[in-house]
Coordinates of C-alpha atoms in Angstrom, one line a residue:
M110 CA 12.3 -4.9 -24.4
L111 CA 8.1 -2.5 -23.8
K112 CA 7.3 -3.9 -27.3
F113 CA 6.4 -7.8 -25.6
F114 CA 4.8 -6.5 -22.9
F115 CA 1.3 -7.0 -22.2
G116 CA -1.1 -3.9 -21.4
F117 CA 1.4 -1.5 -22.8
I118 CA 0.4 2.4 -22.3
L119 CA 1.6 5.4 -22.8
I120 CA -0.9 8.1 -19.9
G121 CA -0.1 11.8 -20.9
A122 CA 1.1 14.0 -24.1
S123 CA 3.6 12.3 -26.1
F124 CA 7.1 11.9 -25.6
S125 CA 8.6 14.3 -27.0
A126 CA 7.0 16.8 -24.6
F127 CA 9.0 15.8 -22.3
A128 CA 12.2 14.9 -20.2
C129 CA 11.5 11.2 -18.9
E130 CA 9.8 8.0 -19.2
L131 CA 9.0 6.3 -16.2
V132 CA 7.6 2.5 -16.3
M133 CA 5.9 1.2 -13.4
G134 CA 5.1 -2.0 -13.5
Y135 CA 1.9 -4.2 -11.0
R136 CA 0.3 -7.3 -11.5
T137 CA -2.5 -7.9 -13.9
N138 CA -5.2 -9.3 -10.8
A139 CA -6.9 -5.8 -9.4
K140 CA -6.7 -4.5 -6.1
P141 CA -9.6 -2.3 -6.6
P142 CA -9.2 1.4 -5.7
F143 CA -5.3 1.1 -5.9
I144 CA -6.1 -0.5 -9.4
S145 CA -8.2 -2.7 -11.5
A146 CA -7.9 -6.1 -13.2
A147 CA -5.4 -5.5 -16.6
P148 CA -6.2 -4.1 -18.6
D149 CA -7.6 -1.5 -17.5
N150 CA -5.3 0.3 -15.3
S151 CA -7.3 3.1 -13.1
G152 CA -7.3 3.2 -9.5
L153 CA -5.3 5.2 -7.2
Y154 CA -1.9 4.5 -7.8
Q155 CA -2.3 5.9 -11.9
A156 CA -3.5 8.5 -10.0
L157 CA -0.4 9.5 -7.8
Y158 CA 2.0 8.1 -9.7
K159 CA 0.7 10.3 -13.2
E160 CA 0.2 14.2 -10.6
A161 CA 3.3 13.6 -9.7
S162 CA 5.1 12.4 -12.8
R163 CA 3.6 15.4 -14.0
R164 CA 4.8 17.4 -11.6
I165 CA 8.7 16.5 -12.8
N166 CA 8.3 16.5 -16.4
C167 CA 8.3 13.4 -17.2
T168 CA 5.8 9.9 -18.2
L169 CA 4.0 7.4 -16.8
T170 CA 3.6 4.5 -18.6
V171 CA 1.8 1.5 -17.0
V172 CA 3.1 -2.7 -17.4
R173 CA 1.1 -5.5 -16.8
Q174 CA 2.0 -9.2 -16.0
P175 CA 2.3 -11.5 -13.1
K176 CA 4.6 -10.1 -9.8
A177 CA 7.1 -12.7 -10.5
R178 CA 8.1 -11.4 -14.0
I179 CA 7.0 -7.8 -13.3
L180 CA 9.8 -7.6 -10.2
H181 CA 12.2 -10.3 -12.7
L182 CA 11.4 -6.6 -15.1
M183 CA 13.2 -4.6 -12.4
K184 CA 15.5 -6.2 -12.1
E185 CA 16.6 -6.5 -14.8
G186 CA 15.3 -2.6 -14.4
A187 CA 13.4 -2.7 -17.6
V188 CA 10.5 -1.7 -15.5
D189 CA 11.4 2.0 -12.8
F190 CA 9.2 0.8 -9.7
Y191 CA 6.5 -0.8 -8.5
P192 CA 3.9 1.8 -6.6
G193 CA 2.8 -0.2 -3.8
L194 CA 6.2 -2.7 -2.5
S195 CA 6.5 -4.3 1.2
F196 CA 10.1 -4.4 1.8
S197 CA 11.9 -8.2 2.0
S198 CA 16.2 -8.5 2.8
A199 CA 16.5 -10.4 -0.9
R200 CA 14.2 -7.9 -2.6
A201 CA 17.1 -5.4 -0.9
E202 CA 19.6 -7.4 -3.3
H203 CA 18.3 -5.5 -6.1
F204 CA 15.8 -2.4 -5.0
V205 CA 15.4 0.2 -3.0
F206 CA 13.1 1.2 -0.7
L207 CA 11.1 5.1 -0.6
P208 CA 8.6 6.3 0.5
N209 CA 5.3 6.9 -1.2
G210 CA 3.5 9.3 1.1
L211 CA -0.2 6.8 1.7
K212 CA 0.2 5.5 5.4
D213 CA -2.2 1.3 6.6
G214 CA -1.9 -0.6 9.3
Y215 CA -4.9 -2.4 11.7
I216 CA -7.6 -0.6 13.3
G217 CA -10.6 -2.4 15.3
L218 CA -14.5 -2.5 13.5
T219 CA -17.5 -3.2 15.6
R220 CA -21.2 -2.3 15.5
S221 CA -21.4 1.8 15.7
S222 CA -22.9 0.7 19.5
E223 CA -20.6 -0.6 20.6
Q224 CA -17.6 2.5 23.8
E225 CA -14.5 3.5 21.6
I226 CA -12.1 0.9 22.3
H227 CA -8.3 1.6 23.5
S228 CA -6.2 -1.0 23.5
L229 CA -6.6 -5.0 23.1
H230 CA -6.6 -5.1 26.3
D231 CA -10.7 -3.0 26.1
V232 CA -11.4 -6.1 23.7
A233 CA -10.6 -9.3 26.1
A234 CA -12.1 -6.6 29.3
R235 CA -15.6 -6.5 27.3
K236 CA -15.1 -10.5 26.7
L237 CA -16.0 -9.4 22.8
V238 CA -15.6 -12.1 20.6
M239 CA -12.6 -10.9 17.8
V240 CA -12.5 -11.9 14.4
V241 CA -9.8 -13.7 12.2
S242 CA -10.1 -13.9 8.6
F243 CA -8.8 -17.6 7.3
G244 CA -4.7 -17.0 7.4
G245 CA -4.5 -13.4 8.9
Y246 CA -2.5 -11.2 11.2
D247 CA -4.4 -12.7 14.8
L248 CA -2.9 -9.8 16.8
N249 CA -1.6 -12.6 19.6
A250 CA -5.1 -12.1 20.9
K251 CA -3.8 -15.3 22.9
Q252 CA -2.1 -13.5 25.7
Y253 CA -4.8 -10.5 25.8
G254 CA -7.2 -13.6 26.5
I255 CA -9.8 -12.4 23.7
H256 CA -11.5 -15.5 22.5
T257 CA -11.1 -15.8 18.9
R258 CA -13.4 -16.8 15.5
K259 CA -12.1 -18.2 12.6
P260 CA -14.2 -19.2 10.2
Y261 CA -12.1 -20.4 6.7
D262 CA -12.2 -18.1 3.6
F263 CA -13.9 -15.7 4.6
T264 CA -14.1 -12.1 2.2
L265 CA -14.6 -8.8 4.5
T266 CA -18.2 -8.2 3.3
Q267 CA -19.1 -11.8 4.8
I268 CA -16.7 -11.2 8.1
V269 CA -19.0 -7.5 8.5
D270 CA -22.2 -8.7 8.1
L271 CA -20.7 -11.6 11.2
I272 CA -20.4 -8.9 12.6
L273 CA -23.7 -6.8 12.3
E274 CA -25.3 -10.4 13.1
G275 CA -23.7 -10.8 16.2
H276 CA -22.2 -13.7 15.6
A277 CA -18.9 -11.9 16.7
D278 CA -18.3 -8.2 17.9
F279 CA -14.3 -7.4 16.6
Y280 CA -11.9 -7.3 14.6
A281 CA -8.7 -5.4 13.7
Y282 CA -8.2 -5.4 9.8
N283 CA -5.8 -2.3 6.7
L284 CA -7.6 1.0 7.3
L285 CA -7.6 1.3 4.4
A286 CA -8.9 -1.7 2.9
V287 CA -12.1 -0.6 5.9
R288 CA -12.6 3.3 4.7
Y289 CA -13.1 1.3 1.1
F290 CA -15.5 -0.6 1.7
L291 CA -16.7 2.2 3.8
K292 CA -17.2 4.2 0.8
T293 CA -18.4 1.2 -1.2
H294 CA -20.5 -0.3 1.2
P295 CA -22.8 2.5 2.7
E296 CA -26.0 0.9 3.9
R297 CA -24.0 -0.6 6.3
A298 CA -20.7 2.0 7.4
S299 CA -23.9 3.5 9.2
R300 CA -24.1 0.4 11.2
L301 CA -20.6 0.4 11.4
K302 CA -18.2 2.3 13.8
I303 CA -13.8 1.9 12.9
H304 CA -11.5 2.0 16.0
N305 CA -7.6 4.0 14.8
H306 CA -6.5 3.5 17.8
C307 CA -6.8 0.2 19.4
C308 CA -4.1 -2.2 17.3
Q309 CA -1.7 -0.1 15.1
E310 CA -0.1 3.0 14.2
A311 CA -0.9 3.5 10.7
Q312 CA 2.8 2.6 9.1
Q313 CA 4.5 4.7 6.1
M314 CA 3.9 2.9 3.0
F315 CA 6.7 2.1 0.5
F316 CA 7.4 2.0 -3.6
G317 CA 9.7 0.1 -4.9
V318 CA 12.4 0.7 -7.6
S319 CA 14.7 -1.0 -9.4
K320 CA 19.0 -0.3 -8.8
R321 CA 19.1 -1.2 -12.4
S322 CA 17.3 2.4 -14.0
K323 CA 18.4 3.8 -16.0
H324 CA 15.8 7.2 -14.0
I325 CA 18.0 6.2 -9.9
L326 CA 21.5 6.8 -9.5
L327 CA 22.2 5.8 -5.3
R328 CA 26.0 6.8 -3.2
P329 CA 26.8 4.7 -0.1
N330 CA 24.6 5.8 2.4
P331 CA 26.3 7.1 5.7
N332 CA 23.5 5.9 8.4
Y333 CA 23.7 2.5 7.3
R334 CA 24.1 0.5 9.7
P335 CA 25.8 -2.9 9.6
D336 CA 25.2 -3.7 13.1
L337 CA 21.5 -3.1 12.9
T338 CA 18.4 -5.6 10.7
L339 CA 17.9 -4.5 8.0
S340 CA 14.9 -2.1 6.6
E341 CA 13.5 0.0 4.1
T342 CA 16.5 2.6 6.2
N343 CA 18.7 1.3 6.8
T344 CA 20.5 -0.2 3.3
P345 CA 24.0 0.1 2.4
E346 CA 23.1 2.1 -0.6
Q347 CA 20.7 5.5 -0.8
V348 CA 19.3 8.1 -3.8
Q349 CA 20.9 9.9 -4.8
E350 CA 19.3 13.6 -4.9
N351 CA 19.9 14.8 -8.2
S352 CA 18.1 11.7 -9.9
T353 CA 15.3 11.5 -12.0
I354 CA 14.2 9.1 -9.3
W355 CA 14.5 11.0 -6.5
R356 CA 12.1 14.4 -8.0
L357 CA 9.4 11.6 -8.3
Y358 CA 10.0 10.7 -4.6
Q359 CA 9.9 14.5 -3.7
A360 CA 6.7 15.5 -6.3
L361 CA 5.0 12.7 -3.6
E362 CA 6.5 14.7 -0.4
E363 CA 5.1 17.6 -2.4
M364 CA 1.9 16.0 -2.6
A365 CA 1.4 15.1 0.9
Q366 CA 2.3 18.6 1.7
D367 CA -0.1 21.0 -0.2
G368 CA -3.3 18.2 0.0
S369 CA -3.3 17.1 -3.4
L370 CA -2.6 13.5 -1.7
R371 CA -4.9 13.6 -0.3
A372 CA -8.1 14.1 -2.2
I373 CA -6.9 11.4 -4.2
E374 CA -7.5 9.8 -0.9
A375 CA -10.4 10.4 -0.8
R376 CA -11.4 9.9 -3.7
Y377 CA -10.4 6.5 -3.7
F378 CA -11.6 5.7 -0.5
G379 CA -14.0 8.7 0.7
Q380 CA -13.2 11.1 4.0
E381 CA -11.3 9.9 6.9

């Protein structure tokens, strides 16, 4: 089936030199710096999972299709995993979720002259105007009495310029996206300040794995609580430790411990 995929790419040495081949799927459009637009697969995800695959003596193949198609192929077992996938109960029927070592969460962004913001109460007390992107999450700003400004369909660059020009004061956005913006816009970065503890502690990110992958073995989860809401860790099944997917997860854990994951992050997002 793989010969029909768009953007079929084999990474690393020849297949015969390795014990297995892992297939990572991703949508065709770019999400910099995680991945470039198909057929270019360069980016953090390729670097991260290529190294993790190498550590368990596997090759990595990247398949690019529209996201709905990739998820369908995962349900069939033709694609093994999606590198960064949010959880839902519907997806949990077909996929299991494992930490990929990356963390993301909401942080605050202001002009560099602003004092440290420790909570949204500080935003309200200082009467700072908060920008909320169109369709974005406002962190329940109204409950804090925060005045908001909601420009229509602004890019991150346009929102940053609103703040730098004094038309707004505060923006809450994803940590990794902001780090990438600051790395690629140094002329603006020097005039901005990140507030890491104002909004949300960084949360673990997960990769989704097909339950029908030939590289996965599943068993009942002894810690499953059916009386609690389904989540990445509270599901009826879990990955067995003698499967290739578990070894991939362990390689990512090892990379987080030995500093190589942080080095890859710094390459694409800059230093924290």
